[in-house]
Short mmCIF file of N, CA, C and O in Angstrom, two decimals:
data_model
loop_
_atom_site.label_atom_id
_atom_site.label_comp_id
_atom_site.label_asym_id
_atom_site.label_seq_id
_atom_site.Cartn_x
_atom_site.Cartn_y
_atom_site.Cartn_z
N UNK A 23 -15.10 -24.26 -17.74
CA UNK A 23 -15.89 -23.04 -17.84
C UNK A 23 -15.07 -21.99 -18.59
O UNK A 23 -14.07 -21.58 -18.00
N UNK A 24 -15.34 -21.50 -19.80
CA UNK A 24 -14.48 -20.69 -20.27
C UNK A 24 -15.98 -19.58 -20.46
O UNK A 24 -16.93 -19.84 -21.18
N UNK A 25 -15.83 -18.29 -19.57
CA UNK A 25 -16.52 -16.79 -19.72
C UNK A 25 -16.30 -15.93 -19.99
O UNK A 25 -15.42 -15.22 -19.49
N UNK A 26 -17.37 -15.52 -21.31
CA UNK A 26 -16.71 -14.50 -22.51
C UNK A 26 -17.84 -13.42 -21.93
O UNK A 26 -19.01 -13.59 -21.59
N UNK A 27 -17.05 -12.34 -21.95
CA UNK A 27 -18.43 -11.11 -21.55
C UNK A 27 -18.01 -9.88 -23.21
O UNK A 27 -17.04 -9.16 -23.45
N UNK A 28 -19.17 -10.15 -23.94
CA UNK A 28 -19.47 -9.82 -25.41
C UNK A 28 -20.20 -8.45 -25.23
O UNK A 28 -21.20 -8.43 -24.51
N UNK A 29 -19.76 -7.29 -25.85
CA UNK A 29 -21.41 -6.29 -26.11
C UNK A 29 -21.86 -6.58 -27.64
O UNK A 29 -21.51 -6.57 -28.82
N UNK A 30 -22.69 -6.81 -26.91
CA UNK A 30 -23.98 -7.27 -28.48
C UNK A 30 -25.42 -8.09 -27.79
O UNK A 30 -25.79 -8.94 -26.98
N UNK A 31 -25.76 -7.36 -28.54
CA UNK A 31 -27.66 -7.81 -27.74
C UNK A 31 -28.17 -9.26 -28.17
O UNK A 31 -28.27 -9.68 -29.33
N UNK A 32 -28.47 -9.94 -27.00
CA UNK A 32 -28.97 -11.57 -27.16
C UNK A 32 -29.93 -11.52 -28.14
O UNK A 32 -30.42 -10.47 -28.56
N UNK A 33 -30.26 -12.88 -28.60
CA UNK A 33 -31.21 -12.71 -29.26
C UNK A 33 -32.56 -13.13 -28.40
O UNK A 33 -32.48 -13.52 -27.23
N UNK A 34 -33.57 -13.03 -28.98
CA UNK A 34 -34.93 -13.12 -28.71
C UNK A 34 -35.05 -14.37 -27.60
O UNK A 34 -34.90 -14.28 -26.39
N UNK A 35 -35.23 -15.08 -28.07
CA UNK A 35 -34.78 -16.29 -27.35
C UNK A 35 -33.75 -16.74 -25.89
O UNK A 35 -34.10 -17.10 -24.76
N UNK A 36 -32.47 -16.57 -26.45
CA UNK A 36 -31.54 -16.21 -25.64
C UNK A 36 -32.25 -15.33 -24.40
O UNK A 36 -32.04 -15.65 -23.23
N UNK A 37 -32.80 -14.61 -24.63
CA UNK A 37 -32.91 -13.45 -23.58
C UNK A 37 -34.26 -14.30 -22.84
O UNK A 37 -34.10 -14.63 -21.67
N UNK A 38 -35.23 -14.55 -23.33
CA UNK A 38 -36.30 -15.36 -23.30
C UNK A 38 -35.69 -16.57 -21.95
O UNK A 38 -36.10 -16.49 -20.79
N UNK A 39 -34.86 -17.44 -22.33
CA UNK A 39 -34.17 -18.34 -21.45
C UNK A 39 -33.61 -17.77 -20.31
O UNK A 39 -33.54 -18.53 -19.34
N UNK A 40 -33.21 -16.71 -20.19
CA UNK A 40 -32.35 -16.40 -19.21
C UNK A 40 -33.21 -15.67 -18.48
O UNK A 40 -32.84 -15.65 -17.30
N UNK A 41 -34.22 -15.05 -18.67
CA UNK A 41 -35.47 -14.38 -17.98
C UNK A 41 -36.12 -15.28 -17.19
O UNK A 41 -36.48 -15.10 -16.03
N UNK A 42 -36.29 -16.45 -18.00
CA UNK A 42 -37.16 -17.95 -17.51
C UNK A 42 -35.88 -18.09 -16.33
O UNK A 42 -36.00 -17.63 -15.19
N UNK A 43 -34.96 -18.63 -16.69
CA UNK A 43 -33.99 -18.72 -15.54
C UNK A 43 -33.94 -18.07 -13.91
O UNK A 43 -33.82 -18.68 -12.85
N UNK A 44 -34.12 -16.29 -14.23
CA UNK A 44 -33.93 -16.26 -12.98
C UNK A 44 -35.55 -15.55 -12.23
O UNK A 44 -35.85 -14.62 -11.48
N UNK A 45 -36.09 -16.34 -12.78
CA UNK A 45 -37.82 -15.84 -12.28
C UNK A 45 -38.27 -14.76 -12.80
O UNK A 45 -39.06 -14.05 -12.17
N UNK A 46 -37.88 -14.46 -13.98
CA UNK A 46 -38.82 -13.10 -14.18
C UNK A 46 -39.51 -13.40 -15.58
O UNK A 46 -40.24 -12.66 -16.24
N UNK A 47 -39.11 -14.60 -15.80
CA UNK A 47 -40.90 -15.50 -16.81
C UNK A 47 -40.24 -15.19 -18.18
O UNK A 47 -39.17 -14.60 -18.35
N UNK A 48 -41.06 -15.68 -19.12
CA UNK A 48 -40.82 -15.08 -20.63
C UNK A 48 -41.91 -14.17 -21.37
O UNK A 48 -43.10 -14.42 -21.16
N UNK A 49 -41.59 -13.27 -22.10
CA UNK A 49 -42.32 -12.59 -22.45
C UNK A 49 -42.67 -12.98 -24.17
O UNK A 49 -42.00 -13.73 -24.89
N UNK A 50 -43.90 -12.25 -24.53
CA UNK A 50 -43.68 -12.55 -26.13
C UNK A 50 -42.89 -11.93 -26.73
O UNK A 50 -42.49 -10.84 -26.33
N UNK A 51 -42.46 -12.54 -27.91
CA UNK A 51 -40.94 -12.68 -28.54
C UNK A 51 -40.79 -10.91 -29.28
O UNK A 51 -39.74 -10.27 -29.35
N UNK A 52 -42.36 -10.41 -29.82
CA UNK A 52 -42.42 -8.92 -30.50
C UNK A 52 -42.19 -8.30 -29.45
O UNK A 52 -41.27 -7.50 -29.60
N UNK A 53 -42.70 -8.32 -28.27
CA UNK A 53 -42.66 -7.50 -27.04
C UNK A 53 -40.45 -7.33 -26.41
O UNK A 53 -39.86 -6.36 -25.93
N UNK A 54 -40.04 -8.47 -26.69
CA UNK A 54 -38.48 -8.32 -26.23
C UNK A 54 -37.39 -7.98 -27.67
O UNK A 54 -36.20 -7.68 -27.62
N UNK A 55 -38.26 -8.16 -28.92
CA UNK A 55 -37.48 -7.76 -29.86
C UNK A 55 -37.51 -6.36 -30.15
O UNK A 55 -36.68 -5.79 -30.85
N UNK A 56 -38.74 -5.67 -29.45
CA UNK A 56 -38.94 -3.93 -29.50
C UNK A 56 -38.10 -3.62 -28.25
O UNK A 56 -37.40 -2.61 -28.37
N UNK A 57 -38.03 -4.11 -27.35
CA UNK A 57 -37.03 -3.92 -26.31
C UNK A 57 -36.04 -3.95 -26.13
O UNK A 57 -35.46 -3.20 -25.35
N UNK A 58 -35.47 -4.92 -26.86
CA UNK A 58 -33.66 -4.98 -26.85
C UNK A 58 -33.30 -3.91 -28.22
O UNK A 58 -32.21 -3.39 -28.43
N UNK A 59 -34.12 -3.82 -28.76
CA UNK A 59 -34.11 -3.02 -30.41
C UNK A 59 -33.82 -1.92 -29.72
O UNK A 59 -32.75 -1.43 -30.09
N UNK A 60 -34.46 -1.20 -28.68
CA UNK A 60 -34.38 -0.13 -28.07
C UNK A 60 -33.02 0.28 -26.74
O UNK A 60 -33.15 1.15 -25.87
N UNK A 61 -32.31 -0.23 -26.85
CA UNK A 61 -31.56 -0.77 -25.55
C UNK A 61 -30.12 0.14 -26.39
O UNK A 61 -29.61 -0.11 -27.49
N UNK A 62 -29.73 1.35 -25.26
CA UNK A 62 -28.36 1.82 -26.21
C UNK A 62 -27.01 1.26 -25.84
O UNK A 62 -25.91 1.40 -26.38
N UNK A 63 -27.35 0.66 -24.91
CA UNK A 63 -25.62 -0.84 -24.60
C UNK A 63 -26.31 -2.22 -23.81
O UNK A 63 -27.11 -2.46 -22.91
N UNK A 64 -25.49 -2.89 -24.70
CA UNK A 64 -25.96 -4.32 -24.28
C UNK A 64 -24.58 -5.15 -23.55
O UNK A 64 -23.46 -5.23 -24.06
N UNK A 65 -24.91 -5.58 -22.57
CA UNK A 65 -23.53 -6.48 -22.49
C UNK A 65 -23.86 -8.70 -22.36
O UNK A 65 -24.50 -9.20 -21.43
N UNK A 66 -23.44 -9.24 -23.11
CA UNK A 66 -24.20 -10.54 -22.97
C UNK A 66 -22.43 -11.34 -22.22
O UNK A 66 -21.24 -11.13 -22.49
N UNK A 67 -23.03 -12.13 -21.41
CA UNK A 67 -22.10 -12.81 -20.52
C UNK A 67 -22.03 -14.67 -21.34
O UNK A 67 -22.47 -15.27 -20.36
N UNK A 68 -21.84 -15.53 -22.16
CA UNK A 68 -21.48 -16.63 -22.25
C UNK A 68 -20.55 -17.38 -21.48
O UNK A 68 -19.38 -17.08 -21.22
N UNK A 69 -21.36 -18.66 -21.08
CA UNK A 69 -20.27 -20.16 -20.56
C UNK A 69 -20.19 -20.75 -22.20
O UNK A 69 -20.93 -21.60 -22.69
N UNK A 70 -19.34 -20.22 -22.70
CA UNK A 70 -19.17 -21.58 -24.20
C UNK A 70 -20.27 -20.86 -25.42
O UNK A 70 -20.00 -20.06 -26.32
N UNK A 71 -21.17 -21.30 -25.17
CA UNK A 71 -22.26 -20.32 -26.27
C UNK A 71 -23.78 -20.43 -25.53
O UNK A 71 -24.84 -20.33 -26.14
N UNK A 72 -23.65 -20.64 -24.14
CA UNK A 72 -24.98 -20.47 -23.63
C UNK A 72 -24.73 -19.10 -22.76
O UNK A 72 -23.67 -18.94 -22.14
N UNK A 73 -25.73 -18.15 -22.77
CA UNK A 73 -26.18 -17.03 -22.41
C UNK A 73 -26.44 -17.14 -21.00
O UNK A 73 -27.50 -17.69 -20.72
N UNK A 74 -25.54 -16.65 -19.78
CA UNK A 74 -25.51 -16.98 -18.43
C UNK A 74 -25.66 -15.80 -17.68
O UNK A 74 -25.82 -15.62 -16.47
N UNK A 75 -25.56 -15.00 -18.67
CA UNK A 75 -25.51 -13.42 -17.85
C UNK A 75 -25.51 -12.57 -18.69
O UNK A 75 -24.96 -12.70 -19.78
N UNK A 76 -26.64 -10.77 -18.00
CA UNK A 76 -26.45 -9.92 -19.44
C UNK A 76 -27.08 -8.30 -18.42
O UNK A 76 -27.81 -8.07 -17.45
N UNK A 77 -26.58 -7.83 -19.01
CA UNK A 77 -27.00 -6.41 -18.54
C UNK A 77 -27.67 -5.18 -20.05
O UNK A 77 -27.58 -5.42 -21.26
N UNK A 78 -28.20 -4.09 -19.48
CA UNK A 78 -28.05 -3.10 -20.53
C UNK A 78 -28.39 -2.20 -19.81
O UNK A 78 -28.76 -2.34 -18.64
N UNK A 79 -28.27 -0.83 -20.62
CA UNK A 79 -28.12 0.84 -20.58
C UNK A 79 -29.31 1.23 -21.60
O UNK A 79 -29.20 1.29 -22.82
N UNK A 80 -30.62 1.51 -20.74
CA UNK A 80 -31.67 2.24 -21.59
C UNK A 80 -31.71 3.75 -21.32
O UNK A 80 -31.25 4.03 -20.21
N UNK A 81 -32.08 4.65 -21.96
CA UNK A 81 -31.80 6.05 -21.68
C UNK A 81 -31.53 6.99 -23.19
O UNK A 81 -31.44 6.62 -24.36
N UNK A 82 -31.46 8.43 -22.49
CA UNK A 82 -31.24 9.18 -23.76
C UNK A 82 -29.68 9.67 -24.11
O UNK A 82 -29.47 10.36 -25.10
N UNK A 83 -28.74 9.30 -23.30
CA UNK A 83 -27.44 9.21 -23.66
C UNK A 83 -26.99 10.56 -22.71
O UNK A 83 -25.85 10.60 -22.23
N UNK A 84 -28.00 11.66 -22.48
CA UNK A 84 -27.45 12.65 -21.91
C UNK A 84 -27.52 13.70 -20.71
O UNK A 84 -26.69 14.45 -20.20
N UNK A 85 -29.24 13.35 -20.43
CA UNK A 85 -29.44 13.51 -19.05
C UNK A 85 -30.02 12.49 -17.94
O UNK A 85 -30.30 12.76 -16.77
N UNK A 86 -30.13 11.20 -18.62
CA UNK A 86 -30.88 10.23 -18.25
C UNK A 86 -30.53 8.28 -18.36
O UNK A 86 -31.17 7.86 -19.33
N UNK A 87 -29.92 7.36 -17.81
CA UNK A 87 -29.52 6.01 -18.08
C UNK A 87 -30.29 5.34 -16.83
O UNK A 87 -30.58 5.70 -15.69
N UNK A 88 -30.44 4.30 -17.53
CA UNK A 88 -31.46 3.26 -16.43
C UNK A 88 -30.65 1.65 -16.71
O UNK A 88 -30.88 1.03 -17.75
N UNK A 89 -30.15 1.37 -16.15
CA UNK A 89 -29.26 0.01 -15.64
C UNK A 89 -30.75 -1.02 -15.56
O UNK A 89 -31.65 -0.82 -14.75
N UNK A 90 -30.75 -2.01 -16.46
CA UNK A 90 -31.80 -2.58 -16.23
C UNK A 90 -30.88 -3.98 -16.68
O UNK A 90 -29.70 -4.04 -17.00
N UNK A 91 -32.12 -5.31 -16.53
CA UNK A 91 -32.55 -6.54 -17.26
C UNK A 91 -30.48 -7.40 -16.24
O UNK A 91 -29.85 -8.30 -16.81
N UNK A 92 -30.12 -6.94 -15.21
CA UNK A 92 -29.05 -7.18 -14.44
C UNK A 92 -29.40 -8.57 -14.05
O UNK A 92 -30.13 -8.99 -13.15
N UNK A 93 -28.82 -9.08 -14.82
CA UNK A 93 -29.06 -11.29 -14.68
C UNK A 93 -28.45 -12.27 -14.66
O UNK A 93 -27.86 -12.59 -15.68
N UNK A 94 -28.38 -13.02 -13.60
CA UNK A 94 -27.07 -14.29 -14.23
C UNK A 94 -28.08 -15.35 -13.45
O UNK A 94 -28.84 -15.36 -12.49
N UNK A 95 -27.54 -16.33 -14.62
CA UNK A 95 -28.11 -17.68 -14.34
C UNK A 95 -28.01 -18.16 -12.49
O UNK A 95 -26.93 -17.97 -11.93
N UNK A 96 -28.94 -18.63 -11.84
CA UNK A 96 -28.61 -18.99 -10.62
C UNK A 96 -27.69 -19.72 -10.28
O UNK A 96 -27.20 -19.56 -9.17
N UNK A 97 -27.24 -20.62 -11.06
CA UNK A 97 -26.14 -21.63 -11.02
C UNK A 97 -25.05 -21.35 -11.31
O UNK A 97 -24.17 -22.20 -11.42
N UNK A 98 -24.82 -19.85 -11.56
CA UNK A 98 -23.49 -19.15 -11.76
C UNK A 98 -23.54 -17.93 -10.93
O UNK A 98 -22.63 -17.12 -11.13
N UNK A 99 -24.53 -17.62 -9.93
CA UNK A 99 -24.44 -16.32 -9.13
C UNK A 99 -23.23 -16.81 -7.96
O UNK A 99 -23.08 -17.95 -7.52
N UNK A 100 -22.61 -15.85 -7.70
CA UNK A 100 -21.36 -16.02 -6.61
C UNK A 100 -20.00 -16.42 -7.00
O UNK A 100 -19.14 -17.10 -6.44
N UNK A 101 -20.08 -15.66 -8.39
CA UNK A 101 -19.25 -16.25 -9.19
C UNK A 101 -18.61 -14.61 -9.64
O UNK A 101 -17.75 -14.45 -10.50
N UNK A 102 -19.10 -13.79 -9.06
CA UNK A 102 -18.81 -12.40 -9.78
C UNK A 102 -18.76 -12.00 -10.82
O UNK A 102 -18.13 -11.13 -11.43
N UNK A 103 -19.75 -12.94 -11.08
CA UNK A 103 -20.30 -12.22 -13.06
C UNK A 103 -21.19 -11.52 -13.36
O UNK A 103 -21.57 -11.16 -14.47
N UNK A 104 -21.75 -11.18 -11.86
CA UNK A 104 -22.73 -9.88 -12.27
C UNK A 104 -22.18 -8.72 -11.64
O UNK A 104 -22.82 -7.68 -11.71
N UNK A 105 -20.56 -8.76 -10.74
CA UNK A 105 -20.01 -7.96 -10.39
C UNK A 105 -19.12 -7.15 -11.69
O UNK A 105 -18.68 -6.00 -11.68
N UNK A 106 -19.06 -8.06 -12.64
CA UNK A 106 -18.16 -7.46 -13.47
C UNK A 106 -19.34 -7.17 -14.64
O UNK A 106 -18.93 -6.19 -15.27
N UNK A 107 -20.30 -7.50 -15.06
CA UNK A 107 -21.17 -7.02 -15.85
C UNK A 107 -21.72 -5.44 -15.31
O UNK A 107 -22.15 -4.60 -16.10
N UNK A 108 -21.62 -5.25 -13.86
CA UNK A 108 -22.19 -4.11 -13.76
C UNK A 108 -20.77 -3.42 -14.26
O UNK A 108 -20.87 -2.72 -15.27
N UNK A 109 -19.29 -3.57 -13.58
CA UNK A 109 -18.35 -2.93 -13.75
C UNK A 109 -18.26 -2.49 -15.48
O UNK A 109 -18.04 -1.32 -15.80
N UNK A 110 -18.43 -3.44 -16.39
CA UNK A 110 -18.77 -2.70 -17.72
C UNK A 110 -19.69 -2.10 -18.24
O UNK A 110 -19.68 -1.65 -19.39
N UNK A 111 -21.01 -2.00 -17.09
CA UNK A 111 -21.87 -1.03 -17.74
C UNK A 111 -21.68 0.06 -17.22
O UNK A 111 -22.24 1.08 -17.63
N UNK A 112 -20.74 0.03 -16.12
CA UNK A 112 -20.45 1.64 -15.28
C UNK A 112 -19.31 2.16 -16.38
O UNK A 112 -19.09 3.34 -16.66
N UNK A 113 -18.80 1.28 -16.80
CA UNK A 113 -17.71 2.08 -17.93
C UNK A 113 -18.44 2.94 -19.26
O UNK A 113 -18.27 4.05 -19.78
N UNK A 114 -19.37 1.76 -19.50
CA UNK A 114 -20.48 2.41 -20.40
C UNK A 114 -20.73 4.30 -20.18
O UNK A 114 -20.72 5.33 -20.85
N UNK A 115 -20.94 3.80 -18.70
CA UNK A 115 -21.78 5.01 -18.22
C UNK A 115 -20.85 6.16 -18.13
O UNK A 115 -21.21 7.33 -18.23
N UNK A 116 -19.46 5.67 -17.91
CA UNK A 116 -18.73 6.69 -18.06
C UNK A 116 -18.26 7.70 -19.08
O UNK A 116 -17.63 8.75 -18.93
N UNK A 117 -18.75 7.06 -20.25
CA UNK A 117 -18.87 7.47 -21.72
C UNK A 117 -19.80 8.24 -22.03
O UNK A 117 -19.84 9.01 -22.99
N UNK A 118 -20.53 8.09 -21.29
CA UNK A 118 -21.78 9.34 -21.66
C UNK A 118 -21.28 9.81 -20.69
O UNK A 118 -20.16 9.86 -21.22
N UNK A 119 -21.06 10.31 -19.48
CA UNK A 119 -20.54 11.35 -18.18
C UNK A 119 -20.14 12.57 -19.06
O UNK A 119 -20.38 13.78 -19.04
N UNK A 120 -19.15 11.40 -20.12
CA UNK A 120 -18.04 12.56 -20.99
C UNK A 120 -19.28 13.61 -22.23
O UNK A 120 -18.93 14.56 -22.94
N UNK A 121 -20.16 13.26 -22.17
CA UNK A 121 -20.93 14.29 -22.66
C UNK A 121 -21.54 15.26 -21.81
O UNK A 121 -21.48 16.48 -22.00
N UNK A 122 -22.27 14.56 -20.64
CA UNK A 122 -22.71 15.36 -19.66
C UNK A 122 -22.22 15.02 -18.24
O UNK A 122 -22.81 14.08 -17.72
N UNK A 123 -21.12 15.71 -17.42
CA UNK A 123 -20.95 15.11 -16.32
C UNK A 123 -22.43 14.77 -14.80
O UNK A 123 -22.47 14.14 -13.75
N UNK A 124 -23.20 15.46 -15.45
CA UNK A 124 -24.15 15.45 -14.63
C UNK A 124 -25.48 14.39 -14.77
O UNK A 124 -26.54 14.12 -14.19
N UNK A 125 -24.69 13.98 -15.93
CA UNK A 125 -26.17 13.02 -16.09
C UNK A 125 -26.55 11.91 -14.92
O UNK A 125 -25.65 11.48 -14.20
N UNK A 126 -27.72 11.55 -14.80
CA UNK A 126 -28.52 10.53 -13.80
C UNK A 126 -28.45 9.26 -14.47
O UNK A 126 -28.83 9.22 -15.64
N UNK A 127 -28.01 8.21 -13.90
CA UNK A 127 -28.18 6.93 -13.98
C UNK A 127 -29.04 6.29 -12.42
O UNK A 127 -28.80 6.57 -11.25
N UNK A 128 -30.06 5.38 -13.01
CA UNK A 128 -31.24 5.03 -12.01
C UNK A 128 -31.51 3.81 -12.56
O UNK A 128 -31.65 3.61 -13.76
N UNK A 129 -31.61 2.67 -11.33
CA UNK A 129 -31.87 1.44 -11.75
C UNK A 129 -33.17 1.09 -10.45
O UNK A 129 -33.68 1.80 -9.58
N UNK A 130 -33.38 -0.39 -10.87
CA UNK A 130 -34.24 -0.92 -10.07
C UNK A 130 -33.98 -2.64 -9.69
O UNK A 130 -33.86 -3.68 -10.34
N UNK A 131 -33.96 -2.20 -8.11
CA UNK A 131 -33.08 -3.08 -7.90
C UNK A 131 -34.22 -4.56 -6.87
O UNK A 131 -35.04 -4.38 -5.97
N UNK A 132 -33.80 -5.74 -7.45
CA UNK A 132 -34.47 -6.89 -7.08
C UNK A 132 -34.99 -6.49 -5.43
O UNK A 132 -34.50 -5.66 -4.66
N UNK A 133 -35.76 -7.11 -5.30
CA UNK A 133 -36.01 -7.25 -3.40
C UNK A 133 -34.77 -8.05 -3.11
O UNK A 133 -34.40 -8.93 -3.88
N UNK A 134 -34.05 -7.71 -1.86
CA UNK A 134 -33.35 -8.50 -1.69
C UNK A 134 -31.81 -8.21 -2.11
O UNK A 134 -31.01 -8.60 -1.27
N UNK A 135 -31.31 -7.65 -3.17
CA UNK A 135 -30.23 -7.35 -4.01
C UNK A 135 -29.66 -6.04 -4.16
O UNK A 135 -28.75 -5.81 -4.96
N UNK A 136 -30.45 -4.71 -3.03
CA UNK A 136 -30.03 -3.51 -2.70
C UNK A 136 -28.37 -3.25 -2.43
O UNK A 136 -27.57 -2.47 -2.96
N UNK A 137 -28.23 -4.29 -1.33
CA UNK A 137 -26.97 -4.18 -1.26
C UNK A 137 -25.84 -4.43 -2.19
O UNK A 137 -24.86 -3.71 -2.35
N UNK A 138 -26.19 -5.82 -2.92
CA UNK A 138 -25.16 -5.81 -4.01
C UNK A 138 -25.18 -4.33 -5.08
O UNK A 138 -24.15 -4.19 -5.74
N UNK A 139 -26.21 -3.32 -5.25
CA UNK A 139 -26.19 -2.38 -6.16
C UNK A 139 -25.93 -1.05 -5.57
O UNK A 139 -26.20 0.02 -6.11
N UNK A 140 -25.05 -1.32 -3.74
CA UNK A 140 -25.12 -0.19 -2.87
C UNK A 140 -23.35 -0.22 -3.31
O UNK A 140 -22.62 0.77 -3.45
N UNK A 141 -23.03 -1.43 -3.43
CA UNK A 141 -21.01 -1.67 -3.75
C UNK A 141 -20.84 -0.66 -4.79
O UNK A 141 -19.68 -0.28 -4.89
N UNK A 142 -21.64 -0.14 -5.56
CA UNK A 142 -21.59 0.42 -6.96
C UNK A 142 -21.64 1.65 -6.77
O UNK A 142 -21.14 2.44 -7.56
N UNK A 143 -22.39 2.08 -5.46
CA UNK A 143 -22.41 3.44 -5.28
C UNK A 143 -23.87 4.44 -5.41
O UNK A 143 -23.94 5.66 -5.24
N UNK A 144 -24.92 3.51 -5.75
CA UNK A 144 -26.51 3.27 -5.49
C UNK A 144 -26.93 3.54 -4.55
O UNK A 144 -26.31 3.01 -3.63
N UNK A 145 -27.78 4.18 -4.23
CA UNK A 145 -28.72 4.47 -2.73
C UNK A 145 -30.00 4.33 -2.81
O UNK A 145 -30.38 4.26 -3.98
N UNK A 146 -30.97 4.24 -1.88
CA UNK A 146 -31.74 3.90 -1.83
C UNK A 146 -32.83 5.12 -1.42
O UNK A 146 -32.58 5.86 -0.47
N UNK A 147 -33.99 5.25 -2.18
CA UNK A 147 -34.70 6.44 -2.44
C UNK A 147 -36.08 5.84 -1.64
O UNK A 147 -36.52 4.69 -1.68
N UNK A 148 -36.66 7.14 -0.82
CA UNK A 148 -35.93 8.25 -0.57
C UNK A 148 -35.03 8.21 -0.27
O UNK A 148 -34.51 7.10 -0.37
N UNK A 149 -33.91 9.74 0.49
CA UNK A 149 -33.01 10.07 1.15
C UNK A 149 -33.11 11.42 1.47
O UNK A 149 -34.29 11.80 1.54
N UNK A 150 -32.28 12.28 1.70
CA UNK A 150 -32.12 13.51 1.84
C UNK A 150 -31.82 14.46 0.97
O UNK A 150 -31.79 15.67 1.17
N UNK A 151 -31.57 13.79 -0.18
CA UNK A 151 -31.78 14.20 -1.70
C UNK A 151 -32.16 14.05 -2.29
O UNK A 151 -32.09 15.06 -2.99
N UNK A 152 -33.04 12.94 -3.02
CA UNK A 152 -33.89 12.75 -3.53
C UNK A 152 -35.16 12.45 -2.94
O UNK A 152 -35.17 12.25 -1.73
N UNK A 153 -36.39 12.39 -3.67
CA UNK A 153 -37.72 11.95 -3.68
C UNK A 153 -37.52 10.11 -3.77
O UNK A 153 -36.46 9.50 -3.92
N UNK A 154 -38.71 9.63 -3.65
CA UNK A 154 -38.87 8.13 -3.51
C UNK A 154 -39.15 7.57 -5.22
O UNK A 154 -39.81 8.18 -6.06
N UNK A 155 -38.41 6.20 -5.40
CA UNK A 155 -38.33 6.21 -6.31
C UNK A 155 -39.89 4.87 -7.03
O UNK A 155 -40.02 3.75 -6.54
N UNK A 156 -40.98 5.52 -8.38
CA UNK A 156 -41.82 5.13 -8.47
C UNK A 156 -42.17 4.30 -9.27
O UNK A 156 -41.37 3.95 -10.14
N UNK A 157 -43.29 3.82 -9.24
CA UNK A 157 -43.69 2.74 -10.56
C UNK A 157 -45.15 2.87 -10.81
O UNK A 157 -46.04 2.84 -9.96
N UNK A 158 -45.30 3.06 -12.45
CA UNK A 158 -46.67 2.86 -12.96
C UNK A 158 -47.36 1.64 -12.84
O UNK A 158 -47.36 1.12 -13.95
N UNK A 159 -47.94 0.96 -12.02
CA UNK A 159 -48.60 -0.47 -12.44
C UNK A 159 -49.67 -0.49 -12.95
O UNK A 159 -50.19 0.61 -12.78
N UNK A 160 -50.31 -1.17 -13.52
CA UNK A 160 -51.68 -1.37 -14.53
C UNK A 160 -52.39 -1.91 -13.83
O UNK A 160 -52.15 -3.01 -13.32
N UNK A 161 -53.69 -1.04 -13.62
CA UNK A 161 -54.50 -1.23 -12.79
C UNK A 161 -55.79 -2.13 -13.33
O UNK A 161 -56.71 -2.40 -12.56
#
């Protein structure tokens, strides 16, 4: 097992497989190439040259980051490769801080996987400071 953790955005495909992988299906290929096109840090995780793990940073760089697409192949979870994929997108995040120390970073976190995104320093909305956190679904 030799694991390379790369920033540079998967390709279409790539991303496509690894979605299929951990249950969250594939999408059409225009629909994830406007999406990763849009994505302001990418981090892609390789075993060798297959795509096993990947994170990114969507947002406006200065009051606002959303930790999304947080994935590793099932057959490599417990392996702390999505412990250290988050650890480089928090570095990410620390790079924009340096523009605005106040900026918000907000993710959305699997059923089930709260806690792994509570180690990071994540809470769970509501609370006593914030409002509850929402989603548009298509009705």
């Amino acid at each position: 097992m030799s694991i390379k953790y790369i920033e540079k955005t998967p390709s279409i495909d790539e991303f496509n497989m690894l979605t299929e992988a951990v249950g969250w299906g594939i999408r059409n290929k225009e629909i994830v190439e406007e999406a990763l096109k849009n994505t302001l840090f990418s981090l892609c995780v390789y075993d060798e040259d297959k795509l096993i793990g990947y994170g990114r940073i969507l947002g406006d760089k200065t009051i606002f980051l959303h930790i999304h697409s947080v994935m590793v192949r099932p057959e490599y979870q417990g392996k702390n490769i999505g412990t250290e994929i988050m650890k480089n997108l928090l570095k990410q995040v620390d790079k924009y801080r340096e523009i605005n120390p106040d900026i918000k970073t907000y993710l959305g976190a699997t059923t089930g996987k709260e806690g792994f995104y509570e180690k990071f320093g994540f809470v769970s909305r509501p609370n006593e400071d914030v409002g509850a956190g929402m989603i548009l679904y298509k009705k």
